[in-house]
mmCIF file of C-alpha atoms in Angstrom:
data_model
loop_
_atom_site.group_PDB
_atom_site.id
_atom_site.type_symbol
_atom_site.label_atom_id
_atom_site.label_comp_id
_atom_site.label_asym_id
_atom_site.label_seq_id
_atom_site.Cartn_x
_atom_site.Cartn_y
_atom_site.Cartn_z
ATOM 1 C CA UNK A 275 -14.709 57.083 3.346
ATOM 2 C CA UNK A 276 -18.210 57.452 4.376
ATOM 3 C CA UNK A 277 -19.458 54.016 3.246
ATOM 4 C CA UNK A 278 -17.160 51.685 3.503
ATOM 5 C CA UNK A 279 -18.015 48.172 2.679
ATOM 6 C CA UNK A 280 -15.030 46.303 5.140
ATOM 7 C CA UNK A 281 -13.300 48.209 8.363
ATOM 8 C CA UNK A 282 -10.098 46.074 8.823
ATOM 9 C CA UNK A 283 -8.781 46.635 12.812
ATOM 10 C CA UNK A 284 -4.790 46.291 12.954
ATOM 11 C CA UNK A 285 -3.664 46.610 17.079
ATOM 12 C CA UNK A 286 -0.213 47.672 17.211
ATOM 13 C CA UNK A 287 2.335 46.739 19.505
ATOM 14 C CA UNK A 288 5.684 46.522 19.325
ATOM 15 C CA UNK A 289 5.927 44.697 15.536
ATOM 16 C CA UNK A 290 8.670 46.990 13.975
ATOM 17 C CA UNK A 291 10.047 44.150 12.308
ATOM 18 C CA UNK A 292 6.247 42.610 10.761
ATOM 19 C CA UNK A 293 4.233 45.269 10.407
ATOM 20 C CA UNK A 294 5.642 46.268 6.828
ATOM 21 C CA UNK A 295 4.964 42.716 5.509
ATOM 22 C CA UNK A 296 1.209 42.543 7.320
ATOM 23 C CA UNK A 297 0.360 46.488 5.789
ATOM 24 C CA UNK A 298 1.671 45.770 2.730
ATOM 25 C CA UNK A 299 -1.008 42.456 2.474
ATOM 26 C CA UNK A 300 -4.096 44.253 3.503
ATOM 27 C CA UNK A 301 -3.255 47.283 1.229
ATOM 28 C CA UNK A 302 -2.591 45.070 -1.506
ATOM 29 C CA UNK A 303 -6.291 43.841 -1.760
ATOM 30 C CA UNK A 304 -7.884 43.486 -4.985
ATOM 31 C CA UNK A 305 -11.361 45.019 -2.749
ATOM 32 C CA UNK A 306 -10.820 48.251 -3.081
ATOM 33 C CA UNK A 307 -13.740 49.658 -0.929
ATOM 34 C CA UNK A 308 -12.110 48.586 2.947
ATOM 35 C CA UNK A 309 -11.585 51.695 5.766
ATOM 36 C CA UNK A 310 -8.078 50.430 7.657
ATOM 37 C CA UNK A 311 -8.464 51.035 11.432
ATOM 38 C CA UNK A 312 -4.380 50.951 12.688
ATOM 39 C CA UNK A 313 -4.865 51.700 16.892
ATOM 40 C CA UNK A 314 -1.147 52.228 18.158
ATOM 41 C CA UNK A 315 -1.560 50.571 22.012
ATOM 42 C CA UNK A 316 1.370 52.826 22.786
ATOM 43 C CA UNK A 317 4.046 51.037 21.130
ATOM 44 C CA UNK A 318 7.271 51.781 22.127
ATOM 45 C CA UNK A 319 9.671 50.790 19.540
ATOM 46 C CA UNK A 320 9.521 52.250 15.545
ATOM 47 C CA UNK A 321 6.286 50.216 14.376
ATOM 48 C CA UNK A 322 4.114 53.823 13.559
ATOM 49 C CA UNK A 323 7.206 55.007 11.309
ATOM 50 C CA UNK A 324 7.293 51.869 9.331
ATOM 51 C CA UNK A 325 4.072 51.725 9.185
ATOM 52 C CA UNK A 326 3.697 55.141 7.981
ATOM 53 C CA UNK A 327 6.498 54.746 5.536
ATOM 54 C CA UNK A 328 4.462 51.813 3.615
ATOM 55 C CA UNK A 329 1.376 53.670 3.984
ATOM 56 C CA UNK A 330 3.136 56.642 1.750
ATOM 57 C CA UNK A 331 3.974 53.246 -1.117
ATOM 58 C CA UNK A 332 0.218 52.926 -1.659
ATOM 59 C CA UNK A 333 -1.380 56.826 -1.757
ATOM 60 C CA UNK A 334 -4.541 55.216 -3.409
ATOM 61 C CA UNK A 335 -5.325 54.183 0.435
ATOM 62 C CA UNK A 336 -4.294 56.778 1.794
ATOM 63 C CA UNK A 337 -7.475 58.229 2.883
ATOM 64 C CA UNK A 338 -8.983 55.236 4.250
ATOM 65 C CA UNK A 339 -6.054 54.773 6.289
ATOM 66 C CA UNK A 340 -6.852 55.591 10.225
ATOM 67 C CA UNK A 341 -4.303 55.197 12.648
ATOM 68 C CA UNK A 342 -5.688 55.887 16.568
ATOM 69 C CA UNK A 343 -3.329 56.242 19.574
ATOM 70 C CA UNK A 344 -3.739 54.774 22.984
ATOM 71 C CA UNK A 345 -1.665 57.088 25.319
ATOM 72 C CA UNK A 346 -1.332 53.761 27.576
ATOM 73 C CA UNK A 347 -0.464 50.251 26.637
ATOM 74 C CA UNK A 348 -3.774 49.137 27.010
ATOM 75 C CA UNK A 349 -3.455 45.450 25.882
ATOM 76 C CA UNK A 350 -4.545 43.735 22.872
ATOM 77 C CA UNK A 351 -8.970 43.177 23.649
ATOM 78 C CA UNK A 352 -9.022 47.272 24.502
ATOM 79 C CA UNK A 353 -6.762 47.926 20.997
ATOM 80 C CA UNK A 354 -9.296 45.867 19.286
ATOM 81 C CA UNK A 355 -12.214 47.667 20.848
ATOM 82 C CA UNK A 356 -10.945 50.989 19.915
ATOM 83 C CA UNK A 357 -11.268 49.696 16.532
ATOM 84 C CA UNK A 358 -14.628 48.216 16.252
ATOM 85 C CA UNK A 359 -15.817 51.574 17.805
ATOM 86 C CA UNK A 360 -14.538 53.103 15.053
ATOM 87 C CA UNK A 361 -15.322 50.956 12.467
ATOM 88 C CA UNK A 362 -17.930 52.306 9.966
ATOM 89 C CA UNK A 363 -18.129 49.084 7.656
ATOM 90 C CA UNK A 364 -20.894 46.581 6.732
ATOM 91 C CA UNK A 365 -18.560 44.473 7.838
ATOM 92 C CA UNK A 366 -15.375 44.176 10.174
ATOM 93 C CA UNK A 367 -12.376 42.287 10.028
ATOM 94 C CA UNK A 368 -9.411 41.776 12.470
ATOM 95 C CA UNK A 369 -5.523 40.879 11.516
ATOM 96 C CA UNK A 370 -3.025 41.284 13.706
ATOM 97 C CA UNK A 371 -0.190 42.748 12.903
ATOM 98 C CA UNK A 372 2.796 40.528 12.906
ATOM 99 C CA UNK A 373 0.619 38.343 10.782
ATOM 100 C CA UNK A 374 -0.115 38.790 6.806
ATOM 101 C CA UNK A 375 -3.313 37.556 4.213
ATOM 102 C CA UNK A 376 -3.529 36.444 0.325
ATOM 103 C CA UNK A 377 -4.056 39.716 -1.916
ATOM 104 C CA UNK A 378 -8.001 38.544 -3.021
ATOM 105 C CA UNK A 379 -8.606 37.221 0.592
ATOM 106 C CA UNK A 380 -10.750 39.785 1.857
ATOM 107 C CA UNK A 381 -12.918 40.179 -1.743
ATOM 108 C CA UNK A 382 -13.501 36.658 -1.816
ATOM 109 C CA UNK A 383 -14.852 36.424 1.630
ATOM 110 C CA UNK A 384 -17.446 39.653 1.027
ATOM 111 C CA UNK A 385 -18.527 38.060 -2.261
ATOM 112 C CA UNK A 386 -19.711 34.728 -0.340
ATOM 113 C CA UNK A 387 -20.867 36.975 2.130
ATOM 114 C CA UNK A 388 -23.477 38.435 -0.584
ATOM 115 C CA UNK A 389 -23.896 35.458 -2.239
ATOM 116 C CA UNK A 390 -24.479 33.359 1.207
ATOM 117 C CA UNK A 391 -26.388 36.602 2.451
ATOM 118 C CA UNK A 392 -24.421 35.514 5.368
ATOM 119 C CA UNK A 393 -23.476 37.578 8.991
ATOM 120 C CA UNK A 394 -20.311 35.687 9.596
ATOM 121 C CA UNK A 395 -17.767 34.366 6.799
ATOM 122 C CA UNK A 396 -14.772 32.196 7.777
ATOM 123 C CA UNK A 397 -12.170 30.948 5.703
ATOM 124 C CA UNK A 398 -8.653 28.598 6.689
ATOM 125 C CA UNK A 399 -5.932 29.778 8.026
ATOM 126 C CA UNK A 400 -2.298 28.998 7.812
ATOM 127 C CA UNK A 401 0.576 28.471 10.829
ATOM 128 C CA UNK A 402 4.137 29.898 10.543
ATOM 129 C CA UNK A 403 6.290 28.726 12.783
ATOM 130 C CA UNK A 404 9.137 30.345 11.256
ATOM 131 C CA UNK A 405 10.664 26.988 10.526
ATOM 132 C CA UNK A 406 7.589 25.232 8.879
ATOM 133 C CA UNK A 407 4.335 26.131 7.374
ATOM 134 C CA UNK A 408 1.602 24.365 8.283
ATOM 135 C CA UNK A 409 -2.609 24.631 7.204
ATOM 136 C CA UNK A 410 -5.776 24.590 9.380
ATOM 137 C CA UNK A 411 -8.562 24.716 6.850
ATOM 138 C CA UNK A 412 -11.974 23.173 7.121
ATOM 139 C CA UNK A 413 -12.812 20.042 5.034
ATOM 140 C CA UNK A 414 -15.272 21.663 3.000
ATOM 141 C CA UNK A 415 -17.550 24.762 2.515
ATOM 142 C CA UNK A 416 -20.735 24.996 4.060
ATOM 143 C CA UNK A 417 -23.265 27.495 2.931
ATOM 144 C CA UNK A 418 -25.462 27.181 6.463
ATOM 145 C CA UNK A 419 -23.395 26.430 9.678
ATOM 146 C CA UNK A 420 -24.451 24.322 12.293
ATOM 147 C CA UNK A 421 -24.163 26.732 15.239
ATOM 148 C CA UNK A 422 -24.127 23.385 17.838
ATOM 149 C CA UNK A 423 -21.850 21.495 16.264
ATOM 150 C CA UNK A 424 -19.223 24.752 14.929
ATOM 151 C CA UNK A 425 -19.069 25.557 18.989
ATOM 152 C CA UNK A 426 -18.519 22.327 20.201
ATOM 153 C CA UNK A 427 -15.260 22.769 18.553
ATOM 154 C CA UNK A 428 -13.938 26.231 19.776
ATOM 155 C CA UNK A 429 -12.270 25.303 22.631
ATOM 156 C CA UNK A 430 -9.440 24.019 20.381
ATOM 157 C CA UNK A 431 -8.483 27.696 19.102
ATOM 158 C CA UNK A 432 -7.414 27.856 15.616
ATOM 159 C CA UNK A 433 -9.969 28.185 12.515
ATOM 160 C CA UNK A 434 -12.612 27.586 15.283
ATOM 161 C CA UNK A 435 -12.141 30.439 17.769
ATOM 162 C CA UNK A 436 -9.639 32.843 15.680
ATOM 163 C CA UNK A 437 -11.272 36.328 14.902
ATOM 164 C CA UNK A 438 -8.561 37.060 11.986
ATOM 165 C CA UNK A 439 -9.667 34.284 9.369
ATOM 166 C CA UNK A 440 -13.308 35.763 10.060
ATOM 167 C CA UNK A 441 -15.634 38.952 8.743
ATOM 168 C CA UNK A 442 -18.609 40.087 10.827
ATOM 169 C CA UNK A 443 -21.396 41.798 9.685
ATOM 170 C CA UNK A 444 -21.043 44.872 11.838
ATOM 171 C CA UNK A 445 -24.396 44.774 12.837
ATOM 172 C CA UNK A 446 -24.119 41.942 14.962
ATOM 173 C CA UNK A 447 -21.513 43.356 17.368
ATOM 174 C CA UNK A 448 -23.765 46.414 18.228
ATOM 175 C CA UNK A 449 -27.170 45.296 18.139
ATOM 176 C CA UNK A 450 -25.472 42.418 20.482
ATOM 177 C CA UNK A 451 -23.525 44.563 23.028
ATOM 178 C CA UNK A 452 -20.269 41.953 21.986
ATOM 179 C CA UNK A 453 -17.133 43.544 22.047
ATOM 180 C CA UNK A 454 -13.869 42.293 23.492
ATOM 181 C CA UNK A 455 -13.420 41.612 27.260
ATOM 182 C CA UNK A 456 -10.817 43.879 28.818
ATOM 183 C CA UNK A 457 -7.584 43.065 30.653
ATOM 184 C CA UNK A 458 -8.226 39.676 28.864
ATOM 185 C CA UNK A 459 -4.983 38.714 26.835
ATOM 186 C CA UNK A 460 -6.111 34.850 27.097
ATOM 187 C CA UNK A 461 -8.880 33.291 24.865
ATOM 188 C CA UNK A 462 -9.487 36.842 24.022
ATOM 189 C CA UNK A 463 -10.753 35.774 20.704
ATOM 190 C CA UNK A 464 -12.395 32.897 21.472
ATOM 191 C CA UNK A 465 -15.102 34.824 24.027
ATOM 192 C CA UNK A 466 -15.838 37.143 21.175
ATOM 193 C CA UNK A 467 -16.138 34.576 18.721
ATOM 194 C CA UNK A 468 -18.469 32.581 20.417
ATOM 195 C CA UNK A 469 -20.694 35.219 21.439
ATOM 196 C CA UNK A 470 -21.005 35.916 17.546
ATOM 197 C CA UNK A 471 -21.300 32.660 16.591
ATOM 198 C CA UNK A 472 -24.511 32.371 18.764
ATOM 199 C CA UNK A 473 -25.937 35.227 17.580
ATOM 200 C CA UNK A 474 -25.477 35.064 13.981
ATOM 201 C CA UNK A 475 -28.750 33.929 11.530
ATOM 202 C CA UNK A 476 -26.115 32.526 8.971
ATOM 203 C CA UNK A 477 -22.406 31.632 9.284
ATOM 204 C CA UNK A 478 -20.869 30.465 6.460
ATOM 205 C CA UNK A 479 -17.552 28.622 6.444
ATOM 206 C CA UNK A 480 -15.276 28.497 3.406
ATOM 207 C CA UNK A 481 -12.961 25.666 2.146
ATOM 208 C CA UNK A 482 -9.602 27.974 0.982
ATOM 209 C CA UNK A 483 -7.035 29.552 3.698
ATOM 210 C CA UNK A 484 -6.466 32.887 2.519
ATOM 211 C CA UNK A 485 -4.580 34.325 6.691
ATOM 212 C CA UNK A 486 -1.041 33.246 7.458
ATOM 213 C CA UNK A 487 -0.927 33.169 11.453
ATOM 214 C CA UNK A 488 3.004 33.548 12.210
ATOM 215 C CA UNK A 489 3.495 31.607 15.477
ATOM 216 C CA UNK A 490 5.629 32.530 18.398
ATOM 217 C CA UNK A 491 6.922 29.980 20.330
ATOM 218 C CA UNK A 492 7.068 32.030 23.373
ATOM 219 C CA UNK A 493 3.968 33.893 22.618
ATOM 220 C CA UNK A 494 1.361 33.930 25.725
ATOM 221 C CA UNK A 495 -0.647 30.950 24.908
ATOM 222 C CA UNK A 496 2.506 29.077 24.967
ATOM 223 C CA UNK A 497 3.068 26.104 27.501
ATOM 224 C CA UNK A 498 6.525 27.574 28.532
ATOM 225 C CA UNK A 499 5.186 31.108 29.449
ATOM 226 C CA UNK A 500 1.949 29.985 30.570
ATOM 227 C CA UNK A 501 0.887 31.064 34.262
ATOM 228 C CA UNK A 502 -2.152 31.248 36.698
ATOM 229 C CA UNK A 503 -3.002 34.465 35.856
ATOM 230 C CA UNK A 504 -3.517 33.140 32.376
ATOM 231 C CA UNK A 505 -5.996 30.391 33.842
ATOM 232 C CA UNK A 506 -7.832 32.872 35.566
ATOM 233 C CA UNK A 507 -8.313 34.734 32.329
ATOM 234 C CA UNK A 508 -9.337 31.491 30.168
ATOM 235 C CA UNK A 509 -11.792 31.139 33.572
ATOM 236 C CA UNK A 510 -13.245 34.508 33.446
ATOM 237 C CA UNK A 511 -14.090 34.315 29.372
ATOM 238 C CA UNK A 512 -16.188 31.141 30.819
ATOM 239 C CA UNK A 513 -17.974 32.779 33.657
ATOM 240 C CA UNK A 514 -18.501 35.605 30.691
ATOM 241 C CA UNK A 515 -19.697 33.180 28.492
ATOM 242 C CA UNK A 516 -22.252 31.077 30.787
ATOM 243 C CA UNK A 517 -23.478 34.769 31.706
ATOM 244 C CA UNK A 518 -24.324 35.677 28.091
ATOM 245 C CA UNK A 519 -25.762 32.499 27.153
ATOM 246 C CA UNK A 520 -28.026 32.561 30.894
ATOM 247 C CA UNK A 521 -29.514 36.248 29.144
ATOM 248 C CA UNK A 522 -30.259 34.312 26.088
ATOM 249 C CA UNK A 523 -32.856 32.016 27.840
ATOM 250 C CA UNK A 524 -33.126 28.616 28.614
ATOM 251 C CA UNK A 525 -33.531 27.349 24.860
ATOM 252 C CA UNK A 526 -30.020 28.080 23.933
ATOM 253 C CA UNK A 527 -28.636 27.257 27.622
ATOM 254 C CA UNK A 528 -29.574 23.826 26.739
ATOM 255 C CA UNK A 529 -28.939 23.547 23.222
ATOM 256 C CA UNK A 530 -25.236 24.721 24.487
ATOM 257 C CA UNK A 531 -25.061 22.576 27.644
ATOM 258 C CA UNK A 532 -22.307 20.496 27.056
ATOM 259 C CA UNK A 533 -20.432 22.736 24.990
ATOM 260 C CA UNK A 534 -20.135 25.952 27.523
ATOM 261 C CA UNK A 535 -19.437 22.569 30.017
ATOM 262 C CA UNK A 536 -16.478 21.756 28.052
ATOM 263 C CA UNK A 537 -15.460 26.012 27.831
ATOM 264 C CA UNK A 538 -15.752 25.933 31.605
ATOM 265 C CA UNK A 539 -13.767 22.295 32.050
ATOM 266 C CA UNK A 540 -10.942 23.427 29.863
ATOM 267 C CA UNK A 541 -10.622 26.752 31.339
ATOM 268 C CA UNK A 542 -9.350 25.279 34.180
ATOM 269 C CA UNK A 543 -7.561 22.573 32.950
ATOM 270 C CA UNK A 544 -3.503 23.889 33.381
ATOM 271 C CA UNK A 545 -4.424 23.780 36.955
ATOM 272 C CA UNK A 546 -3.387 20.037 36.048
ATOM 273 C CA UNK A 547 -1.858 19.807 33.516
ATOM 274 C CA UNK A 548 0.952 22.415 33.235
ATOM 275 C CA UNK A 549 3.932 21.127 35.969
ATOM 276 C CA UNK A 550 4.540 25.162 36.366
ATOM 277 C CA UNK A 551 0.530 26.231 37.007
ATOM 278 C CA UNK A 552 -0.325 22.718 38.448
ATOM 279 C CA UNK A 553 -2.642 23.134 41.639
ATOM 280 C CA UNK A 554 -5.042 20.217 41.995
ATOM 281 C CA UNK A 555 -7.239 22.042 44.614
ATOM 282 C CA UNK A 556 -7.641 25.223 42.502
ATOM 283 C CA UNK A 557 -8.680 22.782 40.066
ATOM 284 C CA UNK A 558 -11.062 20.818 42.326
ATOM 285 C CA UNK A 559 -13.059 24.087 42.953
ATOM 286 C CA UNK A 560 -12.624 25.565 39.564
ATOM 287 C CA UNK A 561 -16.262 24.819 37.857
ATOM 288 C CA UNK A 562 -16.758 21.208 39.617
ATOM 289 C CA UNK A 563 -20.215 20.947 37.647
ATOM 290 C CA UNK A 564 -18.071 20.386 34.449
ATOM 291 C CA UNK A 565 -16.452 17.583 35.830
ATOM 292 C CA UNK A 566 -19.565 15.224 34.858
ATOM 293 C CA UNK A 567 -19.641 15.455 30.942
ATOM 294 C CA UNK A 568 -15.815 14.465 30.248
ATOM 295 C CA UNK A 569 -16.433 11.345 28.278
ATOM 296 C CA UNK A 570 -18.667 14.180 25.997
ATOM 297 C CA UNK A 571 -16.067 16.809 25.452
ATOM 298 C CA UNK A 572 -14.708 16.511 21.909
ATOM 299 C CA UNK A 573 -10.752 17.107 21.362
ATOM 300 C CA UNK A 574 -9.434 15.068 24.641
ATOM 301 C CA UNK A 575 -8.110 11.766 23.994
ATOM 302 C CA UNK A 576 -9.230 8.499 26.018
ATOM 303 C CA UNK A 577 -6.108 8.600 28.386
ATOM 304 C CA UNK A 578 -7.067 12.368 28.823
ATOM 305 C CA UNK A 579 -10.455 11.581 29.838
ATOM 306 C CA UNK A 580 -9.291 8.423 31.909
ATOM 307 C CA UNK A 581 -6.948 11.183 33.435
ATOM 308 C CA UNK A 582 -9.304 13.634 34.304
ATOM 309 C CA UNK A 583 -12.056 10.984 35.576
ATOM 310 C CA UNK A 584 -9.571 9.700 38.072
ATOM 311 C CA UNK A 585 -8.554 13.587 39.168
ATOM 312 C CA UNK A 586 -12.470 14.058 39.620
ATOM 313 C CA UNK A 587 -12.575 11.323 41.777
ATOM 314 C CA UNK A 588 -9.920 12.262 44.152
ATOM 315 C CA UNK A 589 -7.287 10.240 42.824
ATOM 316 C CA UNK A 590 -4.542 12.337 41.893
ATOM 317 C CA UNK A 591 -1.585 10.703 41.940
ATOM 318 C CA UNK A 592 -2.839 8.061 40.101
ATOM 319 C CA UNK A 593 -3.759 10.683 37.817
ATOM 320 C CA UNK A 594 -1.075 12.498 37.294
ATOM 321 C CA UNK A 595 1.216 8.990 36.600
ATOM 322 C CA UNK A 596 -1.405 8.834 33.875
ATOM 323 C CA UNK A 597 -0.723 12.283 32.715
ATOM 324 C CA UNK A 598 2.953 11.512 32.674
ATOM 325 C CA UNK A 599 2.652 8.200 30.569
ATOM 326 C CA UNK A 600 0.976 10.363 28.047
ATOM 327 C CA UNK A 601 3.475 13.172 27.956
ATOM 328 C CA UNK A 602 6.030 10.109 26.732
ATOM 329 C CA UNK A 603 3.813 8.944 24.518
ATOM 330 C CA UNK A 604 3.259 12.422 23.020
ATOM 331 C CA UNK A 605 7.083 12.583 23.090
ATOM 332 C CA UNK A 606 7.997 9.810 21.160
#
């Protein structure tokens, strides 16, 4: 396809048992004009012959399907990289693939891209925990969002930060230099996203959830699996972040003040508040600066920021008996 209107990027990594389910969604798609970009990240179980398999069900597609090998496990930001390279589309769209989308999701979001003339389009998306189902949609559509106010809220993932419930005019990656950080496997949307976000003329946000998410309790992000290598990471996306937004000038550094303050204070935050990462000096050192604006950050509740206040003041243990008062209030 020498024109396509959408590239959708697919990583693939070890997802014998979902990627049938998540092909079988995107090739399903009433748009009919979308280049599929599947980069194997050296899989090692049977995902490429499933996924092969469906791709023989649907022959219309055939020859817009793509499927790339890594010789290496290379990680999930490099997978997706490989892709947007690749990508010929106006536009580009992620989904992961243990994950799955509604049949008219992808021509509904390049309709209100022409009709919005917008770069960025994002829609709701929905959690599967396996046991329940659960929706993260925004309240309402807005033709024209505002860039301050959408980024104050990325730090707490979801709809916000996610990549997958999101088209990009392609444009804006390469005229930007944004691609995915590498070796990053934490926030690894989020410092994408934001960098778009910021750059984009027009971002329009849609009221329907058209991506089902299907959450893994043990996936990386998780509290149980969580480590210090993760913080570091979520800490590097920050220091990538404040660097991008230092080339952009001082206008947008301080339009964005508080808000890459609040990426750069929750970066660090595991450091106290995860009993298996907890390391109140590594916190103490960790972006001190962003200590300051607490009572501004949006998403932490008042016994959080009491928390935190007292931990920036030196007085951990206090804080810490308040962190544990609100892990059995959270309990209850």
């Amino acid at each position: 396809m020498h024109n396509p209107l959408l590239s959708i990027v697919i990583p693939i990594y070890n997802v014998e048992d979902q990627i049938e389910k998540c092909a079988i969604s995107l090739f399903r798609q009433t748009l009919k004009n979308i280049e599929y970009i599947f980069v194997n990240d050296a899989t090692p179980d049977n995902s490429i012959k499933v996924l092969e398999k469906t791709i023989d069900k649907f022959p219309d597609r055939k020859k817009n399907i793509y499927i790339i090998n890594h010789e290496i496990n290379r990680g999930l930001s490099a997978a997706r990289l490989t892709g947007i390279l690749e990508a010929k589309g106006t536009y580009i769209a992620h989904c992961d693939s243990d994950d799955w989308v509604e049949d008219d999701m992808y021509e509904k979001m390049i309709n209100k891209a022409h009709e919005e003339k917008a770069d960025i389009i994002c829609c709701g998306l929905y959690y599967d925990s396996g046991v329940e189902i659960s929706e993260d949609s925004f309240k309402k559509s807005i033709s024209d969002v505002d860039k301050k106010v959408f980024l104050s809220q990325i730090t707490l993932g979801g709809k916000y930060s996610s990549l997958c419930n999101k088209i990009v005019i392609r444009d804006l990656y390469f005229n930007n230099n944004i691609f995915p950080v590498k070796n990053i496997s934490m926030w690894e949307d989020m410092v994408v996203t934001f960098r778009l976000i910021c750059c984009s003329k027009k971002t329009t946000i849609m009221e329907s959830s058209y991506y089902h998410y299907v959450f893994k309790t043990d996936s990386i992000s998780s509290p149980s699996v969580f480590s210090k290598q993760s913080i570091q990471q979520q800490v590097k996306c920050a220091e990538v972040i404040e660097d991008f937004l230092n080339k952009r000038g001082k206008n947008e550094l301080e339009l964005l003040k508080i808000t890459l303050s609040q990426v750069k204070f929750i970066s660090k935050s595991q450091y106290l508040t995860n009993n298996k990462t907890q390391d109140p000096h590594l916190w103490k050192i960790t972006f001190p600066e962003s200590n300051k604006y607490i009572w501004k950050y949006k998403g932490i509740s008042v016994y959080g920021k009491i928390f935190y206040t007292l931990a920036s003041m030196g007085l951990m243990n206090l804080s810490i008996m308040i962190l544990n008062v609100m892990l059995k209030i959270k309990s209850k």
